[in-house]
PDB file of C-alpha atoms and ligand atoms in Angstrom:
ATOM      1  CA  UNK A   1      29.907 -26.545  -4.085  1.00  0.00           C
ATOM      2  CA  UNK A   2      28.116 -23.191  -3.979  1.00  0.00           C
ATOM      3  CA  UNK A   3      24.645 -23.105  -5.556  1.00  0.00           C
ATOM      4  CA  UNK A   4      24.533 -21.084  -8.779  1.00  0.00           C
ATOM      5  CA  UNK A   5      21.102 -19.430  -9.087  1.00  0.00           C
ATOM      6  CA  UNK A   6      21.652 -19.078 -12.843  1.00  0.00           C
ATOM      7  CA  UNK A   7      21.666 -22.852 -13.451  1.00  0.00           C
ATOM      8  CA  UNK A   8      19.142 -24.009 -16.044  1.00  0.00           C
ATOM      9  CA  UNK A   9      16.742 -25.679 -13.607  1.00  0.00           C
ATOM     10  CA  UNK A  10      16.680 -22.607 -11.367  1.00  0.00           C
ATOM     11  CA  UNK A  11      15.704 -20.603 -14.446  1.00  0.00           C
ATOM     12  CA  UNK A  12      12.977 -23.139 -15.293  1.00  0.00           C
ATOM     13  CA  UNK A  13      11.675 -22.910 -11.707  1.00  0.00           C
ATOM     14  CA  UNK A  14      11.526 -19.110 -12.004  1.00  0.00           C
ATOM     15  CA  UNK A  15       9.641 -19.402 -15.298  1.00  0.00           C
ATOM     16  CA  UNK A  16      12.440 -17.683 -17.231  1.00  0.00           C
ATOM     17  CA  UNK A  17      12.676 -20.540 -19.707  1.00  0.00           C
ATOM     18  CA  UNK A  18       9.908 -22.968 -20.638  1.00  0.00           C
ATOM     19  CA  UNK A  19       9.590 -26.628 -19.760  1.00  0.00           C
ATOM     20  CA  UNK A  20       7.196 -29.438 -20.598  1.00  0.00           C
ATOM     21  CA  UNK A  21       5.707 -29.582 -17.113  1.00  0.00           C
ATOM     22  CA  UNK A  22       4.036 -32.811 -15.980  1.00  0.00           C
ATOM     23  CA  UNK A  23       3.455 -32.255 -12.251  1.00  0.00           C
ATOM     24  CA  UNK A  24       4.014 -29.818  -9.433  1.00  0.00           C
ATOM     25  CA  UNK A  25       3.459 -29.838  -5.677  1.00  0.00           C
ATOM     26  CA  UNK A  26       4.531 -27.468  -2.893  1.00  0.00           C
ATOM     27  CA  UNK A  27       8.124 -28.669  -2.923  1.00  0.00           C
ATOM     28  CA  UNK A  28       8.872 -30.168  -6.335  1.00  0.00           C
ATOM     29  CA  UNK A  29       8.417 -29.636 -10.069  1.00  0.00           C
ATOM     30  CA  UNK A  30       8.475 -32.439 -12.672  1.00  0.00           C
ATOM     31  CA  UNK A  31       9.070 -31.855 -16.389  1.00  0.00           C
ATOM     32  CA  UNK A  32      10.218 -33.838 -19.414  1.00  0.00           C
ATOM     33  CA  UNK A  33      13.931 -34.058 -20.149  1.00  0.00           C
ATOM     34  CA  UNK A  34      14.850 -31.996 -23.216  1.00  0.00           C
ATOM     35  CA  UNK A  35      16.941 -34.886 -24.607  1.00  0.00           C
ATOM     36  CA  UNK A  36      15.074 -38.018 -23.517  1.00  0.00           C
ATOM     37  CA  UNK A  37      17.145 -41.173 -23.250  1.00  0.00           C
ATOM     38  CA  UNK A  38      14.109 -43.446 -22.922  1.00  0.00           C
ATOM     39  CA  UNK A  39      10.502 -43.179 -24.203  1.00  0.00           C
ATOM     40  CA  UNK A  40       9.579 -41.698 -20.829  1.00  0.00           C
ATOM     41  CA  UNK A  41      12.276 -39.492 -19.277  1.00  0.00           C
ATOM     42  CA  UNK A  42      11.055 -37.088 -16.626  1.00  0.00           C
ATOM     43  CA  UNK A  43      13.105 -34.903 -14.287  1.00  0.00           C
ATOM     44  CA  UNK A  44      11.865 -34.170 -10.773  1.00  0.00           C
ATOM     45  CA  UNK A  45      13.528 -31.210  -9.059  1.00  0.00           C
ATOM     46  CA  UNK A  46      13.072 -29.650  -5.634  1.00  0.00           C
ATOM     47  CA  UNK A  47      11.876 -26.051  -5.651  1.00  0.00           C
ATOM     48  CA  UNK A  48      14.575 -25.200  -3.114  1.00  0.00           C
ATOM     49  CA  UNK A  49      18.165 -24.350  -4.028  1.00  0.00           C
ATOM     50  CA  UNK A  50      20.137 -27.584  -3.605  1.00  0.00           C
ATOM     51  CA  UNK A  51      23.152 -28.513  -5.710  1.00  0.00           C
ATOM     52  CA  UNK A  52      22.819 -32.277  -5.559  1.00  0.00           C
ATOM     53  CA  UNK A  53      21.826 -35.254  -3.410  1.00  0.00           C
ATOM     54  CA  UNK A  54      24.674 -34.416  -1.025  1.00  0.00           C
ATOM     55  CA  UNK A  55      23.256 -30.954  -0.356  1.00  0.00           C
ATOM     56  CA  UNK A  56      19.584 -32.018  -0.463  1.00  0.00           C
ATOM     57  CA  UNK A  57      19.934 -34.975   1.912  1.00  0.00           C
ATOM     58  CA  UNK A  58      21.892 -32.870   4.421  1.00  0.00           C
ATOM     59  CA  UNK A  59      19.984 -29.589   4.313  1.00  0.00           C
ATOM     60  CA  UNK A  60      16.443 -30.027   2.966  1.00  0.00           C
ATOM     61  CA  UNK A  61      13.562 -30.188   5.438  1.00  0.00           C
ATOM     62  CA  UNK A  62      11.586 -33.375   5.956  1.00  0.00           C
ATOM     63  CA  UNK A  63       8.690 -31.703   4.109  1.00  0.00           C
ATOM     64  CA  UNK A  64      10.886 -30.924   1.101  1.00  0.00           C
ATOM     65  CA  UNK A  65      12.286 -34.442   1.017  1.00  0.00           C
ATOM     66  CA  UNK A  66       8.792 -35.893   1.343  1.00  0.00           C
ATOM     67  CA  UNK A  67       7.461 -33.599  -1.365  1.00  0.00           C
ATOM     68  CA  UNK A  68      10.158 -34.647  -3.795  1.00  0.00           C
ATOM     69  CA  UNK A  69       9.798 -38.376  -3.140  1.00  0.00           C
ATOM     70  CA  UNK A  70       6.003 -38.165  -3.408  1.00  0.00           C
ATOM     71  CA  UNK A  71       6.362 -36.295  -6.697  1.00  0.00           C
ATOM     72  CA  UNK A  72       8.652 -39.001  -8.103  1.00  0.00           C
ATOM     73  CA  UNK A  73       6.158 -41.715  -7.191  1.00  0.00           C
ATOM     74  CA  UNK A  74       3.273 -39.690  -8.587  1.00  0.00           C
ATOM     75  CA  UNK A  75       4.797 -38.955 -11.989  1.00  0.00           C
ATOM     76  CA  UNK A  76       5.898 -42.571 -12.464  1.00  0.00           C
ATOM     77  CA  UNK A  77       2.396 -43.780 -11.600  1.00  0.00           C
ATOM     78  CA  UNK A  78       0.723 -41.189 -13.846  1.00  0.00           C
ATOM     79  CA  UNK A  79       3.051 -42.123 -16.712  1.00  0.00           C
ATOM     80  CA  UNK A  80       1.849 -45.725 -16.422  1.00  0.00           C
ATOM     81  CA  UNK A  81       5.250 -47.053 -15.428  1.00  0.00           C
ATOM     82  CA  UNK A  82       4.402 -48.948 -12.253  1.00  0.00           C
ATOM     83  CA  UNK A  83       3.488 -52.209 -13.951  1.00  0.00           C
ATOM     84  CA  UNK A  84       6.188 -52.460 -16.628  1.00  0.00           C
ATOM     85  CA  UNK A  85       8.678 -50.885 -14.231  1.00  0.00           C
ATOM     86  CA  UNK A  86      10.945 -47.884 -14.226  1.00  0.00           C
ATOM     87  CA  UNK A  87      14.269 -46.611 -12.928  1.00  0.00           C
ATOM     88  CA  UNK A  88      15.126 -43.543 -10.881  1.00  0.00           C
ATOM     89  CA  UNK A  89      18.603 -42.052 -10.887  1.00  0.00           C
ATOM     90  CA  UNK A  90      20.338 -39.016  -9.420  1.00  0.00           C
ATOM     91  CA  UNK A  91      23.842 -37.994 -10.434  1.00  0.00           C
ATOM     92  CA  UNK A  92      26.192 -36.284  -7.997  1.00  0.00           C
ATOM     93  CA  UNK A  93      29.497 -34.812  -9.055  1.00  0.00           C
ATOM     94  CA  UNK A  94      32.137 -35.520 -11.642  1.00  0.00           C
ATOM     95  CA  UNK A  95      32.291 -39.325 -11.601  1.00  0.00           C
ATOM     96  CA  UNK A  96      28.537 -39.440 -12.139  1.00  0.00           C
ATOM     97  CA  UNK A  97      28.841 -36.714 -14.813  1.00  0.00           C
ATOM     98  CA  UNK A  98      26.258 -34.452 -13.219  1.00  0.00           C
ATOM     99  CA  UNK A  99      25.616 -31.703 -15.783  1.00  0.00           C
ATOM    100  CA  UNK A 100      23.106 -29.464 -14.049  1.00  0.00           C
ATOM    101  CA  UNK A 101      24.026 -28.371 -10.523  1.00  0.00           C
ATOM    102  CA  UNK A 102      20.468 -28.266  -9.166  1.00  0.00           C
ATOM    103  CA  UNK A 103      19.455 -31.559  -7.545  1.00  0.00           C
ATOM    104  CA  UNK A 104      17.227 -33.658  -9.811  1.00  0.00           C
ATOM    105  CA  UNK A 105      15.922 -37.183 -10.013  1.00  0.00           C
ATOM    106  CA  UNK A 106      15.625 -38.806 -13.435  1.00  0.00           C
ATOM    107  CA  UNK A 107      12.644 -41.108 -14.006  1.00  0.00           C
ATOM    108  CA  UNK A 108      13.313 -43.486 -16.900  1.00  0.00           C
ATOM    109  CA  UNK A 109      10.810 -45.903 -18.413  1.00  0.00           C
ATOM    110  CA  UNK A 110       8.827 -47.041 -21.411  1.00  0.00           C
ATOM    111  CA  UNK A 111      11.163 -49.835 -22.480  1.00  0.00           C
ATOM    112  CA  UNK A 112      13.376 -52.576 -21.065  1.00  0.00           C
ATOM    113  CA  UNK A 113      16.108 -50.557 -19.356  1.00  0.00           C
ATOM    114  CA  UNK A 114      18.760 -53.260 -19.397  1.00  0.00           C
ATOM    115  CA  UNK A 115      21.454 -53.643 -16.772  1.00  0.00           C
ATOM    116  CA  UNK A 116      22.092 -51.087 -14.091  1.00  0.00           C
ATOM    117  CA  UNK A 117      25.381 -49.316 -14.707  1.00  0.00           C
ATOM    118  CA  UNK A 118      27.368 -49.139 -17.922  1.00  0.00           C
ATOM    119  CA  UNK A 119      31.145 -48.887 -17.989  1.00  0.00           C
ATOM    120  CA  UNK A 120      32.428 -45.441 -18.908  1.00  0.00           C
ATOM    121  CA  UNK A 121      34.094 -45.322 -22.343  1.00  0.00           C
ATOM    122  CA  UNK A 122      37.869 -45.752 -22.065  1.00  0.00           C
TER     123      UNK A 122
HETATM  124  P1  LIG B 201      22.533 -34.743 -15.194  1.00  0.00           P
HETATM  125  O1  LIG B 201      23.632 -35.261 -16.063  1.00  0.00           O
HETATM  126  O2  LIG B 201      22.898 -33.417 -14.544  1.00  0.00           O
HETATM  127  O3  LIG B 201      22.055 -35.767 -14.201  1.00  0.00           O
HETATM  128  O4  LIG B 201      21.285 -34.518 -16.136  1.00  0.00           O
HETATM  129  C1  LIG B 201      20.892 -33.279 -16.632  1.00  0.00           C
HETATM  130  C2  LIG B 201      19.721 -33.511 -17.562  1.00  0.00           C
HETATM  131  O5  LIG B 201      19.110 -32.276 -17.821  1.00  0.00           O
HETATM  132  C3  LIG B 201      20.097 -34.123 -18.908  1.00  0.00           C
HETATM  133  O6  LIG B 201      19.379 -35.346 -19.083  1.00  0.00           O
HETATM  134  C4  LIG B 201      19.678 -33.052 -19.920  1.00  0.00           C
HETATM  135  O7  LIG B 201      19.145 -33.582 -21.115  1.00  0.00           O
HETATM  136  C5  LIG B 201      18.645 -32.268 -19.146  1.00  0.00           C
HETATM  137  N1  LIG B 201      18.533 -30.866 -19.533  1.00  0.00           N
HETATM  138  C6  LIG B 201      19.558 -29.985 -19.735  1.00  0.00           C
HETATM  139  N2  LIG B 201      19.082 -28.773 -20.070  1.00  0.00           N
HETATM  140  C7  LIG B 201      17.722 -28.889 -20.062  1.00  0.00           C
HETATM  141  C8  LIG B 201      16.678 -27.946 -20.333  1.00  0.00           C
HETATM  142  O8  LIG B 201      16.888 -26.771 -20.629  1.00  0.00           O
HETATM  143  N3  LIG B 201      15.406 -28.414 -20.242  1.00  0.00           N
HETATM  144  C9  LIG B 201      15.119 -29.719 -19.894  1.00  0.00           C
HETATM  145  N4  LIG B 201      13.827 -30.077 -19.834  1.00  0.00           N
HETATM  146  N5  LIG B 201      16.095 -30.621 -19.644  1.00  0.00           N
HETATM  147  C10 LIG B 201      17.375 -30.215 -19.732  1.00  0.00           C
END
């Protein structure tokens, strides 16, 4: 899939639309999801143009990958989620219902998150 520079997270990264920013390092930006599904729901995105985990894992530099993973750990720790626990998730493609085609990691927490994967509605 070709990267679309007009996707919503690219526009957030360029400062064209606002976000509730929680953390930033050289390679990643973290901000609150606009429609949180748990009491804490933070998105961590690479600053580089990657469509999804497929693209990011194949083409990002070690520094970019490290920056993103460090950012995920940092925001979860700063949100106080380490002790109660949290979940990270990244959707790729249609079966996972990826909506925004700029790679992002969801950080969910703040309540018991239940089982891992729900069945899709019939
Ligand atoms: P996906 O299904 O692609 O893994 O998740 C996309 C996420 O982006 C959804 O949880 C959705 O609520 C969130 N989202 C979509 N548009 C915006 C936006 O403009 N701002 C923020 N902060 N989150 C958004």
